Amino acid sequence: MLGLLFLVACLIFLSTFLLAKRLSSSQQQQLEIEHLKVRVGILNRYVEEKQKEQRACWWCNLGRVLGSPGKKELEKTRDMLIKAGFRDDHHIGAYFFIKYGFVLFIALIGLGLWTWFNAKVEIALILPVIALLLPERVLIEMGKMRLNRIKDALPDFLDMANICMNAGLSYLVAFKRVTEELDEMYPEICYEFQYLLDQIQIGVPRQEALKQFAERNPSDEVKELIQVLAQNEKLGTPIGLALNEFSRRLYQQRESKIEEKAAKTSAKMAIIILPFLMLPYFILMIGEKMVMLGRSF
């Protein structure tokens, strides 16, 4: 049985290696074609392909081939990756490679448990199903955690931007300045605002760029910020005062949430502490009676 498992593993590795080699050969041929185009003056496209080649990897390409679902499912996966902070195109292939590689690894573990440790067949069948669903769940949780970090950093970011605007900068220049200063402290929100500024710089309309910013970060605070920016963009009113009031409101909401969590924490702690407080009290109440009852026998 061990020899059969080893043979299956060797076949899987060999097929994976041959497929990756074929993909690499196809990509090399495409690069040679692009090199010929460079010689006749088409340079920009070749540079873009070269940059993609440096960022990509063979296992990302293999994952893209293995996980080629329908267009709707692919867009759903891309949206989850973007919300989790993985925006590059090769991240999709990396996600599918990790997902199916994890499923294969867990399936081999289940097969080993069933073969060597006489585990139930149901366990060997359930483990790959759990492994298939787990990466998507982890990706969703990563997106939620990243969104929470963005919401927590938003008031501080807007305060710094408001200080820059009071010094005479426009709000876009102020955002760029703050992203440079707070990149190490709040990398998630700085990355999102830098992406917004890059979109506007390459020619995307501001309203459309702001709309995409809200779609990438679906929270009430971000949507309200986009509404404030869009409204001031249309009406031409001073944006510094609006951002100042908005950041103050965010601070007040944060304080109220902290107070609410503190109140809930005290109630939860009382449920845990109460049995330990009541136990000595009951011992003191009935201890003397129990001793007297024991002496009577």
mmCIF file of C-alpha atoms in Angstrom:
data_model
loop_
_atom_site.group_PDB
_atom_site.id
_atom_site.type_symbol
_atom_site.label_atom_id
_atom_site.label_comp_id
_atom_site.label_asym_id
_atom_site.label_seq_id
_atom_site.Cartn_x
_atom_site.Cartn_y
_atom_site.Cartn_z
ATOM 1 C CA MET A 1 0.000 0.000 0.000
ATOM 2 C CA LEU A 2 2.885 2.352 0.787
ATOM 3 C CA GLY A 3 4.362 1.700 -2.635
ATOM 4 C CA LEU A 4 1.029 2.567 -4.268
ATOM 5 C CA LEU A 5 0.881 5.893 -2.424
ATOM 6 C CA PHE A 6 4.454 6.670 -3.465
ATOM 7 C CA LEU A 7 3.615 5.864 -7.100
ATOM 8 C CA VAL A 8 0.563 8.155 -7.020
ATOM 9 C CA ALA A 9 2.636 10.983 -5.523
ATOM 10 C CA CYS A 10 5.316 10.531 -8.207
ATOM 11 C CA LEU A 11 2.719 10.625 -10.994
ATOM 12 C CA ILE A 12 1.175 13.801 -9.582
ATOM 13 C CA PHE A 13 4.584 15.475 -9.312
ATOM 14 C CA LEU A 14 5.564 14.416 -12.843
ATOM 15 C CA SER A 15 2.319 15.670 -14.398
ATOM 16 C CA THR A 16 2.637 18.970 -12.537
ATOM 17 C CA PHE A 17 6.245 19.408 -13.682
ATOM 18 C CA LEU A 18 5.408 18.673 -17.334
ATOM 19 C CA LEU A 19 2.461 21.068 -17.311
ATOM 20 C CA ALA A 20 4.536 23.838 -15.738
ATOM 21 C CA LYS A 21 7.319 23.254 -18.277
ATOM 22 C CA ARG A 22 4.840 23.485 -21.135
ATOM 23 C CA LEU A 23 3.409 26.725 -19.788
ATOM 24 C CA SER A 24 6.913 28.154 -19.367
ATOM 25 C CA SER A 25 7.796 27.213 -22.955
ATOM 26 C CA SER A 26 4.626 28.862 -24.257
ATOM 27 C CA GLN A 27 5.370 32.002 -22.286
ATOM 28 C CA GLN A 28 8.945 32.098 -23.619
ATOM 29 C CA GLN A 29 7.670 31.893 -27.205
ATOM 30 C CA GLN A 30 5.319 34.777 -26.522
ATOM 31 C CA LEU A 31 8.175 36.848 -25.126
ATOM 32 C CA GLU A 32 10.252 36.167 -28.241
ATOM 33 C CA ILE A 33 7.368 37.416 -30.372
ATOM 34 C CA GLU A 34 7.162 40.552 -28.256
ATOM 35 C CA HIS A 35 10.924 41.011 -28.635
ATOM 36 C CA LEU A 36 10.466 41.043 -32.400
ATOM 37 C CA LYS A 37 7.784 43.682 -31.964
ATOM 38 C CA VAL A 38 10.258 45.790 -30.006
ATOM 39 C CA ARG A 39 12.613 45.739 -32.944
ATOM 40 C CA VAL A 40 9.924 47.352 -35.075
ATOM 41 C CA GLY A 41 9.087 49.976 -32.442
ATOM 42 C CA ILE A 42 6.390 48.479 -30.173
ATOM 43 C CA LEU A 43 8.215 48.982 -26.863
ATOM 44 C CA ASN A 44 5.575 49.676 -24.234
ATOM 45 C CA ARG A 45 3.809 46.374 -24.612
ATOM 46 C CA TYR A 46 7.062 44.439 -24.307
ATOM 47 C CA VAL A 47 7.976 46.304 -21.106
ATOM 48 C CA GLU A 48 4.596 45.442 -19.620
ATOM 49 C CA GLU A 49 5.020 41.769 -20.513
ATOM 50 C CA LYS A 50 8.512 41.778 -19.013
ATOM 51 C CA GLN A 51 7.212 43.227 -15.772
ATOM 52 C CA LYS A 52 4.462 40.610 -15.673
ATOM 53 C CA GLU A 53 7.048 37.896 -16.235
ATOM 54 C CA GLN A 54 9.093 39.140 -13.272
ATOM 55 C CA ARG A 55 6.070 39.201 -11.005
ATOM 56 C CA ALA A 56 4.601 35.893 -12.137
ATOM 57 C CA CYS A 57 5.755 32.418 -11.158
ATOM 58 C CA TRP A 58 5.252 28.965 -12.583
ATOM 59 C CA TRP A 59 3.031 27.787 -9.745
ATOM 60 C CA CYS A 60 0.825 30.887 -10.191
ATOM 61 C CA ASN A 61 0.354 29.980 -13.853
ATOM 62 C CA LEU A 62 -0.340 26.376 -12.898
ATOM 63 C CA GLY A 63 -2.920 27.484 -10.338
ATOM 64 C CA ARG A 64 -4.603 29.667 -12.949
ATOM 65 C CA VAL A 65 -4.897 26.654 -15.268
ATOM 66 C CA LEU A 66 -6.099 24.284 -12.550
ATOM 67 C CA GLY A 67 -8.645 26.718 -11.164
ATOM 68 C CA SER A 68 -10.360 28.024 -14.274
ATOM 69 C CA PRO A 69 -13.968 28.346 -13.110
ATOM 70 C CA GLY A 70 -16.733 30.256 -14.819
ATOM 71 C CA LYS A 71 -16.541 33.984 -15.320
ATOM 72 C CA LYS A 72 -18.944 34.708 -12.477
ATOM 73 C CA GLU A 73 -17.005 32.599 -9.982
ATOM 74 C CA LEU A 74 -13.720 34.096 -11.185
ATOM 75 C CA GLU A 75 -15.028 37.629 -10.596
ATOM 76 C CA LYS A 76 -16.186 36.593 -7.129
ATOM 77 C CA THR A 77 -12.733 35.237 -6.307
ATOM 78 C CA ARG A 78 -11.067 38.361 -7.683
ATOM 79 C CA ASP A 79 -13.344 40.538 -5.546
ATOM 80 C CA MET A 80 -12.481 38.563 -2.395
ATOM 81 C CA LEU A 81 -8.768 38.837 -3.164
ATOM 82 C CA ILE A 82 -9.014 42.594 -3.717
ATOM 83 C CA LYS A 83 -10.839 43.072 -0.413
ATOM 84 C CA ALA A 84 -8.129 41.019 1.305
ATOM 85 C CA GLY A 85 -5.426 43.242 -0.224
ATOM 86 C CA PHE A 86 -4.263 41.009 -3.108
ATOM 87 C CA ARG A 87 -4.850 43.083 -6.222
ATOM 88 C CA ASP A 88 -2.302 41.752 -8.741
ATOM 89 C CA ASP A 89 -3.455 39.412 -11.478
ATOM 90 C CA HIS A 90 -1.060 36.592 -10.542
ATOM 91 C CA HIS A 91 -2.593 36.425 -7.058
ATOM 92 C CA ILE A 92 -5.572 34.586 -8.565
ATOM 93 C CA GLY A 93 -3.354 31.777 -9.806
ATOM 94 C CA ALA A 94 -1.496 31.668 -6.500
ATOM 95 C CA TYR A 95 -4.792 31.379 -4.616
ATOM 96 C CA PHE A 96 -6.035 28.465 -6.725
ATOM 97 C CA PHE A 97 -2.665 26.686 -6.499
ATOM 98 C CA ILE A 98 -2.613 26.981 -2.697
ATOM 99 C CA LYS A 99 -6.260 25.960 -2.480
ATOM 100 C CA TYR A 100 -6.017 22.793 -4.564
ATOM 101 C CA GLY A 101 -2.575 21.936 -3.225
ATOM 102 C CA PHE A 102 -3.982 22.116 0.292
ATOM 103 C CA VAL A 103 -6.900 19.889 -0.734
ATOM 104 C CA LEU A 104 -4.504 17.321 -2.217
ATOM 105 C CA PHE A 105 -2.326 17.384 0.904
ATOM 106 C CA ILE A 106 -5.309 16.891 3.237
ATOM 107 C CA ALA A 107 -6.666 14.132 0.978
ATOM 108 C CA LEU A 108 -3.357 12.266 1.263
ATOM 109 C CA ILE A 109 -3.464 12.691 5.046
ATOM 110 C CA GLY A 110 -7.012 11.317 5.120
ATOM 111 C CA LEU A 111 -5.948 8.402 2.943
ATOM 112 C CA GLY A 112 -3.047 7.689 5.276
ATOM 113 C CA LEU A 113 -5.298 7.809 8.340
ATOM 114 C CA TRP A 114 -7.725 5.414 6.687
ATOM 115 C CA THR A 115 -4.967 3.049 5.542
ATOM 116 C CA TRP A 116 -2.580 2.940 8.488
ATOM 117 C CA PHE A 117 -4.684 3.949 11.495
ATOM 118 C CA ASN A 118 -7.966 2.280 10.459
ATOM 119 C CA ALA A 119 -9.864 5.571 10.573
ATOM 120 C CA LYS A 120 -13.425 5.712 9.325
ATOM 121 C CA VAL A 121 -14.034 6.250 5.628
ATOM 122 C CA GLU A 122 -16.244 9.242 6.454
ATOM 123 C CA ILE A 123 -13.265 11.053 7.974
ATOM 124 C CA ALA A 124 -11.153 10.468 4.860
ATOM 125 C CA LEU A 125 -13.992 11.887 2.719
ATOM 126 C CA ILE A 126 -14.911 14.838 4.933
ATOM 127 C CA LEU A 127 -11.357 16.162 5.342
ATOM 128 C CA PRO A 128 -10.892 17.126 1.625
ATOM 129 C CA VAL A 129 -14.305 18.826 1.599
ATOM 130 C CA ILE A 130 -13.329 20.918 4.617
ATOM 131 C CA ALA A 131 -9.985 21.710 2.967
ATOM 132 C CA LEU A 132 -11.824 22.834 -0.181
ATOM 133 C CA LEU A 133 -14.043 25.284 1.731
ATOM 134 C CA LEU A 134 -11.473 26.515 4.251
ATOM 135 C CA PRO A 135 -9.306 28.776 1.979
ATOM 136 C CA GLU A 136 -12.319 30.814 0.871
ATOM 137 C CA ARG A 137 -13.417 31.259 4.485
ATOM 138 C CA VAL A 138 -9.903 32.339 5.465
ATOM 139 C CA LEU A 139 -9.820 34.835 2.590
ATOM 140 C CA ILE A 140 -13.143 36.340 3.682
ATOM 141 C CA GLU A 141 -11.896 36.701 7.259
ATOM 142 C CA MET A 142 -8.691 38.345 6.021
ATOM 143 C CA GLY A 143 -10.812 40.851 4.090
ATOM 144 C CA LYS A 144 -12.873 41.627 7.193
ATOM 145 C CA MET A 145 -9.772 42.112 9.337
ATOM 146 C CA ARG A 146 -8.209 44.391 6.719
ATOM 147 C CA LEU A 147 -11.407 46.432 6.445
ATOM 148 C CA ASN A 148 -11.506 46.837 10.238
ATOM 149 C CA ARG A 149 -7.919 48.113 10.214
ATOM 150 C CA ILE A 150 -8.849 50.620 7.498
ATOM 151 C CA LYS A 151 -11.848 51.837 9.504
ATOM 152 C CA ASP A 152 -9.726 52.199 12.641
ATOM 153 C CA ALA A 153 -7.067 54.211 10.800
ATOM 154 C CA LEU A 154 -9.494 56.457 8.900
ATOM 155 C CA PRO A 155 -9.962 59.182 11.611
ATOM 156 C CA ASP A 156 -6.202 59.597 12.122
ATOM 157 C CA PHE A 157 -5.630 59.707 8.368
ATOM 158 C CA LEU A 158 -8.266 62.403 7.875
ATOM 159 C CA ASP A 159 -6.909 64.458 10.779
ATOM 160 C CA MET A 160 -3.453 64.471 9.222
ATOM 161 C CA ALA A 161 -4.930 65.335 5.832
ATOM 162 C CA ASN A 162 -6.901 68.197 7.395
ATOM 163 C CA ILE A 163 -3.701 69.606 8.903
ATOM 164 C CA CYS A 164 -2.055 69.511 5.471
ATOM 165 C CA MET A 165 -5.064 71.223 3.866
ATOM 166 C CA ASN A 166 -4.986 73.972 6.500
ATOM 167 C CA ALA A 167 -1.385 74.556 5.422
ATOM 168 C CA GLY A 168 -2.604 75.304 1.885
ATOM 169 C CA LEU A 169 -2.514 71.959 0.064
ATOM 170 C CA SER A 170 -5.372 70.598 -2.010
ATOM 171 C CA TYR A 171 -7.059 67.501 -0.665
ATOM 172 C CA LEU A 172 -5.477 65.201 -3.276
ATOM 173 C CA VAL A 173 -1.981 66.505 -2.566
ATOM 174 C CA ALA A 174 -2.728 66.270 1.157
ATOM 175 C CA PHE A 175 -3.796 62.643 0.753
ATOM 176 C CA LYS A 176 -0.571 61.873 -1.120
ATOM 177 C CA ARG A 177 1.515 63.530 1.582
ATOM 178 C CA VAL A 178 -0.241 61.638 4.373
ATOM 179 C CA THR A 179 0.137 58.292 2.576
ATOM 180 C CA GLU A 180 3.894 58.871 2.475
ATOM 181 C CA GLU A 181 4.064 59.764 6.174
ATOM 182 C CA LEU A 182 1.756 57.053 7.564
ATOM 183 C CA ASP A 183 2.749 54.191 5.278
ATOM 184 C CA GLU A 184 4.582 52.273 8.007
ATOM 185 C CA MET A 185 1.931 52.876 10.678
ATOM 186 C CA TYR A 186 -1.219 52.293 8.588
ATOM 187 C CA PRO A 187 -0.146 50.420 5.424
ATOM 188 C CA GLU A 188 -3.648 49.242 4.437
ATOM 189 C CA ILE A 189 -5.370 52.622 4.261
ATOM 190 C CA CYS A 190 -2.293 54.268 2.721
ATOM 191 C CA TYR A 191 -2.255 51.604 0.011
ATOM 192 C CA GLU A 192 -5.924 52.227 -0.787
ATOM 193 C CA PHE A 193 -5.551 56.006 -0.978
ATOM 194 C CA GLN A 194 -2.382 55.680 -3.055
ATOM 195 C CA TYR A 195 -4.266 53.437 -5.473
ATOM 196 C CA LEU A 196 -7.035 56.061 -5.621
ATOM 197 C CA LEU A 197 -4.502 58.790 -6.430
ATOM 198 C CA ASP A 198 -2.856 56.620 -9.092
ATOM 199 C CA GLN A 199 -6.232 56.064 -10.753
ATOM 200 C CA ILE A 200 -6.930 59.795 -10.855
ATOM 201 C CA GLN A 201 -3.425 60.490 -12.148
ATOM 202 C CA ILE A 202 -3.747 58.128 -15.117
ATOM 203 C CA GLY A 203 -7.029 59.740 -16.187
ATOM 204 C CA VAL A 204 -9.837 57.953 -14.374
ATOM 205 C CA PRO A 205 -12.611 60.479 -13.535
ATOM 206 C CA ARG A 206 -12.640 61.438 -9.874
ATOM 207 C CA GLN A 207 -16.236 60.373 -9.326
ATOM 208 C CA GLU A 208 -15.546 56.954 -10.834
ATOM 209 C CA ALA A 209 -12.322 56.537 -8.839
ATOM 210 C CA LEU A 210 -14.134 57.444 -5.616
ATOM 211 C CA LYS A 211 -16.912 54.994 -6.462
ATOM 212 C CA GLN A 212 -14.397 52.183 -6.995
ATOM 213 C CA PHE A 213 -12.714 53.116 -3.701
ATOM 214 C CA ALA A 214 -16.035 52.597 -1.902
ATOM 215 C CA GLU A 215 -16.612 49.280 -3.693
ATOM 216 C CA ARG A 216 -13.195 47.973 -2.648
ATOM 217 C CA ASN A 217 -13.844 48.935 0.983
ATOM 218 C CA PRO A 218 -17.549 48.292 1.680
ATOM 219 C CA SER A 219 -18.111 49.975 5.045
ATOM 220 C CA ASP A 220 -20.433 52.723 6.244
ATOM 221 C CA GLU A 221 -17.544 55.012 7.204
ATOM 222 C CA VAL A 222 -15.886 54.785 3.784
ATOM 223 C CA LYS A 223 -19.190 55.264 1.959
ATOM 224 C CA GLU A 224 -19.928 58.356 4.028
ATOM 225 C CA LEU A 225 -16.445 59.718 3.301
ATOM 226 C CA ILE A 226 -16.939 59.188 -0.433
ATOM 227 C CA GLN A 227 -20.287 60.987 -0.243
ATOM 228 C CA VAL A 228 -18.614 63.941 1.495
ATOM 229 C CA LEU A 229 -15.830 64.099 -1.100
ATOM 230 C CA ALA A 230 -18.222 63.707 -4.044
ATOM 231 C CA GLN A 231 -20.599 66.358 -2.707
ATOM 232 C CA ASN A 232 -17.817 68.873 -2.165
ATOM 233 C CA GLU A 233 -16.434 68.005 -5.593
ATOM 234 C CA LYS A 234 -19.760 68.897 -7.219
ATOM 235 C CA LEU A 235 -20.598 71.992 -5.157
ATOM 236 C CA GLY A 236 -17.075 73.358 -4.832
ATOM 237 C CA THR A 237 -17.416 74.065 -1.099
ATOM 238 C CA PRO A 238 -14.386 74.030 1.260
ATOM 239 C CA ILE A 239 -13.565 70.424 1.981
ATOM 240 C CA GLY A 240 -11.373 70.971 5.037
ATOM 241 C CA LEU A 241 -14.264 71.834 7.349
ATOM 242 C CA ALA A 242 -16.341 68.893 6.103
ATOM 243 C CA LEU A 243 -13.481 66.442 6.671
ATOM 244 C CA ASN A 244 -12.835 67.903 10.124
ATOM 245 C CA GLU A 245 -16.464 67.405 11.157
ATOM 246 C CA PHE A 246 -16.465 63.921 9.650
ATOM 247 C CA SER A 247 -13.317 62.869 11.528
ATOM 248 C CA ARG A 248 -14.736 64.251 14.800
ATOM 249 C CA ARG A 249 -17.854 62.178 14.244
ATOM 250 C CA LEU A 250 -15.731 59.079 13.641
ATOM 251 C CA TYR A 251 -13.871 59.671 16.901
ATOM 252 C CA GLN A 252 -17.171 59.983 18.746
ATOM 253 C CA GLN A 253 -18.418 56.745 17.201
ATOM 254 C CA ARG A 254 -15.188 55.016 18.213
ATOM 255 C CA GLU A 255 -15.548 56.226 21.802
ATOM 256 C CA SER A 256 -19.151 55.051 21.972
ATOM 257 C CA LYS A 257 -18.168 51.612 20.636
ATOM 258 C CA ILE A 258 -15.376 51.331 23.204
ATOM 259 C CA GLU A 259 -17.769 52.273 26.010
ATOM 260 C CA GLU A 260 -20.293 49.729 24.749
ATOM 261 C CA LYS A 261 -17.644 46.993 24.625
ATOM 262 C CA ALA A 262 -16.482 47.902 28.138
ATOM 263 C CA ALA A 263 -20.043 47.639 29.466
ATOM 264 C CA LYS A 264 -20.527 44.250 27.802
ATOM 265 C CA THR A 265 -17.177 43.037 29.101
ATOM 266 C CA SER A 266 -18.093 43.761 32.723
ATOM 267 C CA ALA A 267 -21.345 41.810 32.331
ATOM 268 C CA LYS A 268 -19.531 38.862 30.731
ATOM 269 C CA MET A 269 -16.892 38.859 33.455
ATOM 270 C CA ALA A 270 -19.618 38.808 36.121
ATOM 271 C CA ILE A 271 -21.006 35.576 34.668
ATOM 272 C CA ILE A 272 -17.578 33.939 34.979
ATOM 273 C CA ILE A 273 -16.597 35.401 38.366
ATOM 274 C CA LEU A 274 -19.953 34.929 40.115
ATOM 275 C CA PRO A 275 -19.634 31.127 40.623
ATOM 276 C CA PHE A 276 -16.192 31.542 42.199
ATOM 277 C CA LEU A 277 -17.525 34.238 44.547
ATOM 278 C CA MET A 278 -20.617 32.291 45.510
ATOM 279 C CA LEU A 279 -18.807 29.008 46.182
ATOM 280 C CA PRO A 280 -16.890 30.222 49.296
ATOM 281 C CA TYR A 281 -20.057 31.921 50.537
ATOM 282 C CA PHE A 282 -22.026 28.660 50.348
ATOM 283 C CA ILE A 283 -19.174 26.780 52.031
ATOM 284 C CA LEU A 284 -19.244 29.233 54.925
ATOM 285 C CA MET A 285 -23.032 28.962 55.186
ATOM 286 C CA ILE A 286 -23.344 25.183 55.176
ATOM 287 C CA GLY A 287 -19.909 24.227 56.486
ATOM 288 C CA GLU A 288 -20.828 24.475 60.155
ATOM 289 C CA LYS A 289 -24.079 22.560 59.642
ATOM 290 C CA MET A 290 -22.253 19.789 57.771
ATOM 291 C CA VAL A 291 -19.661 19.469 60.560
ATOM 292 C CA MET A 292 -22.376 19.288 63.214
ATOM 293 C CA LEU A 293 -24.282 16.736 61.140
ATOM 294 C CA GLY A 294 -21.161 14.626 60.798
ATOM 295 C CA ARG A 295 -20.488 14.654 64.544
ATOM 296 C CA SER A 296 -24.019 13.474 65.292
ATOM 297 C CA PHE A 297 -23.399 10.090 63.617
#
